[in-house]
mmCIF file of C-alpha atoms in Angstrom:
data_model
loop_
_atom_site.group_PDB
_atom_site.id
_atom_site.type_symbol
_atom_site.label_atom_id
_atom_site.label_comp_id
_atom_site.label_asym_id
_atom_site.label_seq_id
_atom_site.Cartn_x
_atom_site.Cartn_y
_atom_site.Cartn_z
ATOM 1 C CA MET Z 1 -157.350 164.222 239.187
ATOM 2 C CA HIS Z 2 -158.043 162.052 242.225
ATOM 3 C CA GLY Z 3 -158.953 164.749 244.292
ATOM 4 C CA PRO Z 4 -157.421 165.839 247.554
ATOM 5 C CA ALA Z 5 -156.301 163.168 250.141
ATOM 6 C CA PRO Z 6 -158.069 160.894 251.733
ATOM 7 C CA ARG Z 7 -157.729 161.504 256.208
ATOM 8 C CA LEU Z 8 -155.630 158.904 257.169
ATOM 9 C CA VAL Z 9 -155.443 158.616 260.906
ATOM 10 C CA GLY Z 10 -151.619 157.157 262.920
ATOM 11 C CA ALA Z 11 -150.751 156.975 266.478
ATOM 12 C CA GLY Z 12 -149.903 160.484 267.448
ATOM 13 C CA PHE Z 13 -150.769 161.929 264.382
ATOM 14 C CA VAL Z 14 -153.001 162.666 261.258
ATOM 15 C CA LEU Z 15 -152.207 163.038 257.701
ATOM 16 C CA THR Z 16 -154.996 165.340 256.010
ATOM 17 C CA PRO Z 17 -154.555 166.551 252.516
ATOM 18 C CA THR Z 18 -151.939 170.257 252.231
ATOM 19 C CA ALA Z 19 -154.160 173.344 252.281
ATOM 20 C CA ALA Z 20 -152.768 177.051 251.231
ATOM 21 C CA SER Z 21 -152.709 177.094 255.184
ATOM 22 C CA ASP Z 22 -149.778 175.470 254.664
ATOM 23 C CA ILE Z 23 -147.617 177.095 252.421
ATOM 24 C CA PRO Z 24 -145.875 178.977 255.893
ATOM 25 C CA SER Z 25 -144.783 175.900 257.120
ATOM 26 C CA LEU Z 26 -143.937 174.667 253.086
ATOM 27 C CA LEU Z 27 -141.677 177.046 252.927
ATOM 28 C CA ALA Z 28 -139.709 176.733 256.093
ATOM 29 C CA ALA Z 29 -139.702 172.698 255.529
ATOM 30 C CA CYS Z 30 -138.561 172.778 252.551
ATOM 31 C CA THR Z 31 -135.897 176.160 252.933
ATOM 32 C CA GLU Z 32 -134.301 173.874 255.911
ATOM 33 C CA ALA Z 33 -130.990 173.690 256.104
ATOM 34 C CA GLU Z 34 -130.377 169.799 255.322
ATOM 35 C CA ALA Z 35 -133.995 169.842 252.897
ATOM 36 C CA VAL Z 36 -131.477 172.281 250.639
ATOM 37 C CA THR Z 37 -129.450 169.332 250.315
ATOM 38 C CA SER Z 38 -131.391 165.971 251.116
ATOM 39 C CA LEU Z 39 -135.392 166.901 249.526
ATOM 40 C CA ASN Z 40 -135.722 166.715 245.959
ATOM 41 C CA VAL Z 41 -137.330 169.886 245.229
ATOM 42 C CA PRO Z 42 -136.583 172.858 243.231
ATOM 43 C CA GLN Z 43 -133.363 175.174 244.937
ATOM 44 C CA PRO Z 44 -133.616 177.621 245.962
ATOM 45 C CA TYR Z 45 -137.235 176.997 247.204
ATOM 46 C CA THR Z 46 -139.861 180.066 246.769
ATOM 47 C CA LEU Z 47 -143.126 180.743 247.706
ATOM 48 C CA SER Z 48 -144.398 180.130 244.045
ATOM 49 C CA ASP Z 49 -143.228 176.263 244.639
ATOM 50 C CA ALA Z 50 -144.940 176.613 248.058
ATOM 51 C CA ARG Z 51 -147.972 177.920 246.344
ATOM 52 C CA ALA Z 52 -147.562 175.510 243.259
ATOM 53 C CA TYR Z 53 -147.018 172.494 245.685
ATOM 54 C CA VAL Z 54 -150.315 173.664 247.771
ATOM 55 C CA ALA Z 55 -152.490 174.182 244.122
ATOM 56 C CA ALA Z 56 -151.361 170.505 243.113
ATOM 57 C CA ALA Z 57 -152.854 169.245 246.003
ATOM 58 C CA GLU Z 58 -156.157 170.660 245.787
ATOM 59 C CA ARG Z 59 -156.118 169.335 242.362
ATOM 60 C CA GLY Z 60 -154.818 165.933 243.503
ATOM 61 C CA ASP Z 61 -152.375 166.195 240.256
ATOM 62 C CA GLY Z 62 -151.831 162.790 239.465
ATOM 63 C CA ALA Z 63 -151.441 162.415 243.357
ATOM 64 C CA TYR Z 64 -152.498 162.570 247.088
ATOM 65 C CA PHE Z 65 -150.623 165.162 248.744
ATOM 66 C CA TRP Z 66 -150.723 164.364 252.569
ATOM 67 C CA ALA Z 67 -149.755 166.677 255.449
ATOM 68 C CA ILE Z 68 -148.433 165.066 258.151
ATOM 69 C CA ARG Z 69 -149.929 166.916 261.776
ATOM 70 C CA THR Z 70 -150.279 165.725 264.649
ATOM 71 C CA ALA Z 71 -153.693 166.508 264.995
ATOM 72 C CA ASP Z 72 -156.441 168.070 262.815
ATOM 73 C CA GLY Z 73 -156.473 171.590 262.210
ATOM 74 C CA ALA Z 74 -152.695 171.337 263.507
ATOM 75 C CA PRO Z 75 -149.673 173.164 261.844
ATOM 76 C CA LEU Z 76 -148.337 170.993 259.530
ATOM 77 C CA VAL Z 77 -144.934 169.105 260.673
ATOM 78 C CA GLY Z 78 -143.826 166.840 257.407
ATOM 79 C CA MET Z 79 -145.179 166.191 255.028
ATOM 80 C CA VAL Z 80 -145.675 162.557 252.474
ATOM 81 C CA LYS Z 81 -146.918 161.969 248.904
ATOM 82 C CA LEU Z 82 -148.398 158.999 247.171
ATOM 83 C CA SER Z 83 -147.922 159.893 243.492
ATOM 84 C CA PHE Z 84 -150.018 158.227 240.119
ATOM 85 C CA LYS Z 85 -148.092 160.170 238.032
ATOM 86 C CA ALA Z 86 -146.917 158.022 235.621
ATOM 87 C CA LEU Z 87 -149.680 156.332 234.626
ATOM 88 C CA PRO Z 88 -150.421 156.247 231.025
ATOM 89 C CA SER Z 89 -153.927 156.956 231.429
ATOM 90 C CA GLY Z 90 -155.189 160.591 232.271
ATOM 91 C CA GLY Z 91 -158.169 158.888 234.847
ATOM 92 C CA ARG Z 92 -157.484 156.982 238.310
ATOM 93 C CA PRO Z 93 -159.397 152.878 237.120
ATOM 94 C CA GLU Z 94 -161.285 151.603 239.978
ATOM 95 C CA ALA Z 95 -158.934 148.733 241.880
ATOM 96 C CA SER Z 96 -161.936 145.449 242.711
ATOM 97 C CA ALA Z 97 -162.681 144.755 245.768
ATOM 98 C CA GLY Z 98 -159.648 142.517 247.073
ATOM 99 C CA GLY Z 99 -158.326 142.692 243.161
ATOM 100 C CA SER Z 100 -154.965 143.568 242.173
ATOM 101 C CA ALA Z 101 -154.008 147.048 241.212
ATOM 102 C CA GLY Z 102 -150.492 145.713 240.392
ATOM 103 C CA ALA Z 103 -147.049 148.254 242.216
ATOM 104 C CA ALA Z 104 -147.478 151.435 242.995
ATOM 105 C CA GLY Z 105 -143.299 153.239 244.105
ATOM 106 C CA VAL Z 106 -142.495 154.263 247.203
ATOM 107 C CA SER Z 107 -139.461 156.831 247.339
ATOM 108 C CA GLY Z 108 -137.662 158.327 250.651
ATOM 109 C CA VAL Z 109 -138.921 162.183 250.782
ATOM 110 C CA ALA Z 110 -141.745 164.006 249.959
ATOM 111 C CA SER Z 111 -141.207 165.576 247.360
ATOM 112 C CA ALA Z 112 -143.050 168.476 247.258
ATOM 113 C CA HIS Z 113 -142.878 168.664 242.681
ATOM 114 C CA ASP Z 114 -141.304 165.654 242.434
ATOM 115 C CA ARG Z 115 -141.619 164.346 239.300
ATOM 116 C CA GLY Z 116 -139.732 161.577 238.982
ATOM 117 C CA GLY Z 117 -136.583 160.312 240.667
ATOM 118 C CA PRO Z 118 -134.757 159.777 244.232
ATOM 119 C CA HIS Z 119 -136.593 161.415 247.045
ATOM 120 C CA ASP Z 120 -134.762 161.690 250.038
ATOM 121 C CA THR Z 121 -135.001 163.799 253.551
ATOM 122 C CA PRO Z 122 -134.341 163.723 256.683
ATOM 123 C CA ALA Z 123 -136.035 161.162 257.449
ATOM 124 C CA ASP Z 124 -136.927 159.442 261.306
ATOM 125 C CA THR Z 125 -135.005 157.263 263.252
ATOM 126 C CA ASP Z 126 -136.666 156.130 265.778
ATOM 127 C CA THR Z 127 -135.548 151.998 266.269
ATOM 128 C CA SER Z 128 -138.456 151.728 268.652
ATOM 129 C CA ALA Z 129 -140.418 147.747 267.849
ATOM 130 C CA SER Z 130 -143.796 149.305 269.260
ATOM 131 C CA ALA Z 131 -144.554 151.337 266.814
ATOM 132 C CA ASN Z 132 -148.397 151.444 265.835
ATOM 133 C CA HIS Z 133 -149.323 149.346 262.968
ATOM 134 C CA ALA Z 134 -153.141 151.378 262.742
ATOM 135 C CA ASN Z 135 -155.634 151.039 260.382
ATOM 136 C CA PRO Z 136 -156.040 154.054 258.049
ATOM 137 C CA THR Z 137 -158.901 155.848 258.183
ATOM 138 C CA THR Z 138 -160.210 157.687 255.086
ATOM 139 C CA SER Z 139 -163.016 159.746 254.456
ATOM 140 C CA THR Z 140 -164.126 157.914 251.170
ATOM 141 C CA VAL Z 141 -163.517 154.704 249.473
ATOM 142 C CA PRO Z 142 -160.506 155.601 246.512
ATOM 143 C CA THR Z 143 -159.913 154.308 243.650
ATOM 144 C CA VAL Z 144 -156.914 153.318 242.645
ATOM 145 C CA PRO Z 145 -154.552 153.400 239.324
ATOM 146 C CA THR Z 146 -153.622 149.483 237.813
ATOM 147 C CA VAL Z 147 -149.738 149.828 237.364
ATOM 148 C CA PRO Z 148 -147.672 147.167 235.795
ATOM 149 C CA THR Z 149 -146.550 143.718 237.822
ATOM 150 C CA VAL Z 150 -143.241 144.687 239.940
ATOM 151 C CA PRO Z 151 -141.455 141.515 238.860
ATOM 152 C CA THR Z 152 -140.738 139.130 241.954
ATOM 153 C CA ASN Z 153 -137.378 139.714 241.495
ATOM 154 C CA PRO Z 154 -136.510 142.568 240.107
ATOM 155 C CA THR Z 155 -132.671 143.373 239.113
ATOM 156 C CA THR Z 156 -133.502 147.198 238.035
ATOM 157 C CA PRO Z 157 -135.653 149.686 239.657
ATOM 158 C CA ASN Z 158 -138.928 150.455 237.597
ATOM 159 C CA PRO Z 159 -138.635 152.467 234.721
ATOM 160 C CA PRO Z 160 -139.413 156.060 234.644
ATOM 161 C CA GLY Z 161 -143.182 156.174 233.800
ATOM 162 C CA THR Z 162 -144.204 152.781 234.176
ATOM 163 C CA ALA Z 163 -145.239 152.751 238.145
ATOM 164 C CA PRO Z 164 -146.514 155.404 240.453
ATOM 165 C CA ASP Z 165 -144.510 156.882 243.083
ATOM 166 C CA ILE Z 166 -144.556 157.692 247.078
ATOM 167 C CA GLY Z 167 -143.046 160.254 247.745
ATOM 168 C CA GLY Z 168 -142.148 159.403 251.615
ATOM 169 C CA ILE Z 169 -141.294 161.403 255.076
ATOM 170 C CA TYR Z 170 -140.328 164.713 255.031
ATOM 171 C CA LEU Z 171 -140.186 166.284 259.111
ATOM 172 C CA LEU Z 172 -139.596 169.316 260.495
ATOM 173 C CA PRO Z 173 -136.512 168.987 263.066
ATOM 174 C CA ALA Z 174 -138.085 169.343 266.203
ATOM 175 C CA TYR Z 175 -140.603 166.532 265.159
ATOM 176 C CA ARG Z 176 -137.825 164.102 263.970
ATOM 177 C CA GLY Z 177 -136.622 160.871 266.435
ATOM 178 C CA ARG Z 178 -140.653 160.299 267.421
ATOM 179 C CA GLY Z 179 -140.992 157.738 265.284
ATOM 180 C CA ILE Z 180 -143.958 159.674 263.159
ATOM 181 C CA ALA Z 181 -141.651 159.490 259.980
ATOM 182 C CA THR Z 182 -141.617 155.022 259.892
ATOM 183 C CA ARG Z 183 -144.687 155.035 261.053
ATOM 184 C CA ALA Z 184 -146.824 157.664 257.879
ATOM 185 C CA ALA Z 185 -145.032 155.106 255.439
ATOM 186 C CA ARG Z 186 -145.957 152.142 256.919
ATOM 187 C CA LEU Z 187 -149.827 153.887 257.451
ATOM 188 C CA VAL Z 188 -149.708 155.430 253.536
ATOM 189 C CA ALA Z 189 -148.459 151.573 252.493
ATOM 190 C CA GLN Z 190 -150.746 149.930 254.617
ATOM 191 C CA TRP Z 191 -153.650 152.272 252.734
ATOM 192 C CA ALA Z 192 -151.733 151.354 249.428
ATOM 193 C CA PHE Z 193 -152.264 147.470 250.421
ATOM 194 C CA ASP Z 194 -155.630 148.049 251.322
ATOM 195 C CA ALA Z 195 -156.687 150.159 247.637
ATOM 196 C CA GLY Z 196 -155.057 146.858 245.790
ATOM 197 C CA PHE Z 197 -151.900 147.571 245.422
ATOM 198 C CA ASP Z 198 -149.843 143.943 244.994
ATOM 199 C CA ALA Z 199 -146.668 146.326 245.471
ATOM 200 C CA LEU Z 200 -144.586 149.014 246.454
ATOM 201 C CA GLN Z 201 -141.092 150.010 245.860
ATOM 202 C CA TRP Z 202 -138.855 152.807 247.450
ATOM 203 C CA GLU Z 203 -136.243 154.713 245.685
ATOM 204 C CA CYS Z 204 -133.797 157.051 247.844
ATOM 205 C CA LEU Z 205 -130.330 157.996 247.069
ATOM 206 C CA ALA Z 206 -127.658 156.173 248.924
ATOM 207 C CA SER Z 207 -126.843 158.581 251.174
ATOM 208 C CA ASN Z 208 -130.062 159.013 252.890
ATOM 209 C CA THR Z 209 -128.865 155.940 255.775
ATOM 210 C CA ALA Z 210 -132.444 157.399 257.420
ATOM 211 C CA SER Z 211 -134.252 157.338 254.543
ATOM 212 C CA ILE Z 212 -133.210 153.860 254.121
ATOM 213 C CA ALA Z 213 -133.670 152.412 258.235
ATOM 214 C CA VAL Z 214 -137.282 153.432 257.874
ATOM 215 C CA ALA Z 215 -137.713 151.622 254.786
ATOM 216 C CA GLU Z 216 -136.117 148.558 255.652
ATOM 217 C CA ARG Z 217 -137.955 148.615 259.330
ATOM 218 C CA ILE Z 218 -141.343 148.787 257.790
ATOM 219 C CA GLY Z 219 -140.663 145.524 255.391
ATOM 220 C CA PHE Z 220 -138.706 146.859 252.476
ATOM 221 C CA THR Z 221 -136.018 144.857 250.760
ATOM 222 C CA PHE Z 222 -132.993 146.991 248.633
ATOM 223 C CA TYR Z 223 -132.274 145.222 245.681
ATOM 224 C CA GLY Z 224 -130.382 147.340 243.139
ATOM 225 C CA SER Z 225 -128.773 150.543 242.825
ATOM 226 C CA GLY Z 226 -127.489 153.437 239.789
ATOM 227 C CA ILE Z 227 -127.844 156.840 239.375
ATOM 228 C CA SER Z 228 -130.190 159.478 240.512
ATOM 229 C CA SER Z 229 -132.767 160.248 238.056
ATOM 230 C CA SER Z 230 -133.869 163.449 239.479
ATOM 231 C CA GLN Z 231 -134.482 166.516 237.184
ATOM 232 C CA TYR Z 232 -132.306 168.774 239.924
ATOM 233 C CA ALA Z 233 -129.018 169.518 239.735
ATOM 234 C CA HIS Z 234 -128.546 169.218 243.623
ATOM 235 C CA HIS Z 235 -129.613 165.112 243.051
ATOM 236 C CA GLN Z 236 -128.135 164.928 239.779
ATOM 237 C CA ASN Z 237 -125.822 162.075 238.919
ATOM 238 C CA LYS Z 238 -126.090 160.855 242.234
ATOM 239 C CA VAL Z 239 -126.536 157.250 243.772
ATOM 240 C CA ALA Z 240 -130.119 155.893 244.263
ATOM 241 C CA ARG Z 241 -130.616 152.718 246.051
ATOM 242 C CA TRP Z 242 -134.627 151.078 245.037
ATOM 243 C CA ALA Z 243 -136.320 149.012 246.994
ATOM 244 C CA ARG Z 244 -139.613 146.948 246.895
ATOM 245 C CA MET Z 245 -141.970 145.315 249.405
ATOM 246 C CA ALA Z 246 -145.123 143.211 248.381
ATOM 247 C CA ARG Z 247 -148.695 142.608 249.865
ATOM 248 C CA GLY Z 248 -147.978 140.679 253.208
ATOM 249 C CA GLU Z 249 -144.365 141.818 253.828
ATOM 250 C CA LEU Z 250 -145.125 144.718 255.350
ATOM 251 C CA ARG Z 251 -144.397 145.822 259.530
#
């Protein structure tokens, strides 16, 4: 267990741990029409599913679960997750200052109950070059797991269970198109690099052009594709794409 996610501050939004007060917003998000087909979460999504998400967030159950908010104490308008579940260790090995923590995986959505596989969301489509490269602010100095390094020229994605996963971005419809998804993805990626990760991965369904655009906008390079490994019927047998970004490539 990692404990609750650290607080990160971006330009025009803040990432704070998901809380019980967010359950109604989570339920609304995961039952929104576009999310039903694109989010890698159970469908039909129920109140019990939303409660399970929050319980996992409070425990830091193998992941950091963030709510995207316009300000501290404001309602949830989206989600993002950094998952360490795939690590063989039950703990959280420390990364030495300036040392290597291997490779983290980044995927294109915040999956409320992700247990591997591609994660797709209606992502932000803002193309503004002025998106802020805000440095994350945390309430504590976190430690991060050590994971296998991603090959320099990978031809296949990391096999399930060999690398952690960042569930990327989901935004409620009213908050799309403002650049929030891009800035939030960049903020989490910057935090991961600052924490010691050498590389990040991104996975999304090939049909999710918005997710692909966000990934490429912040520096990811797509290198391969294959069948989704999602356990949920609405994602199974669909084509996923994989991308990688090394330290120093973040834009």
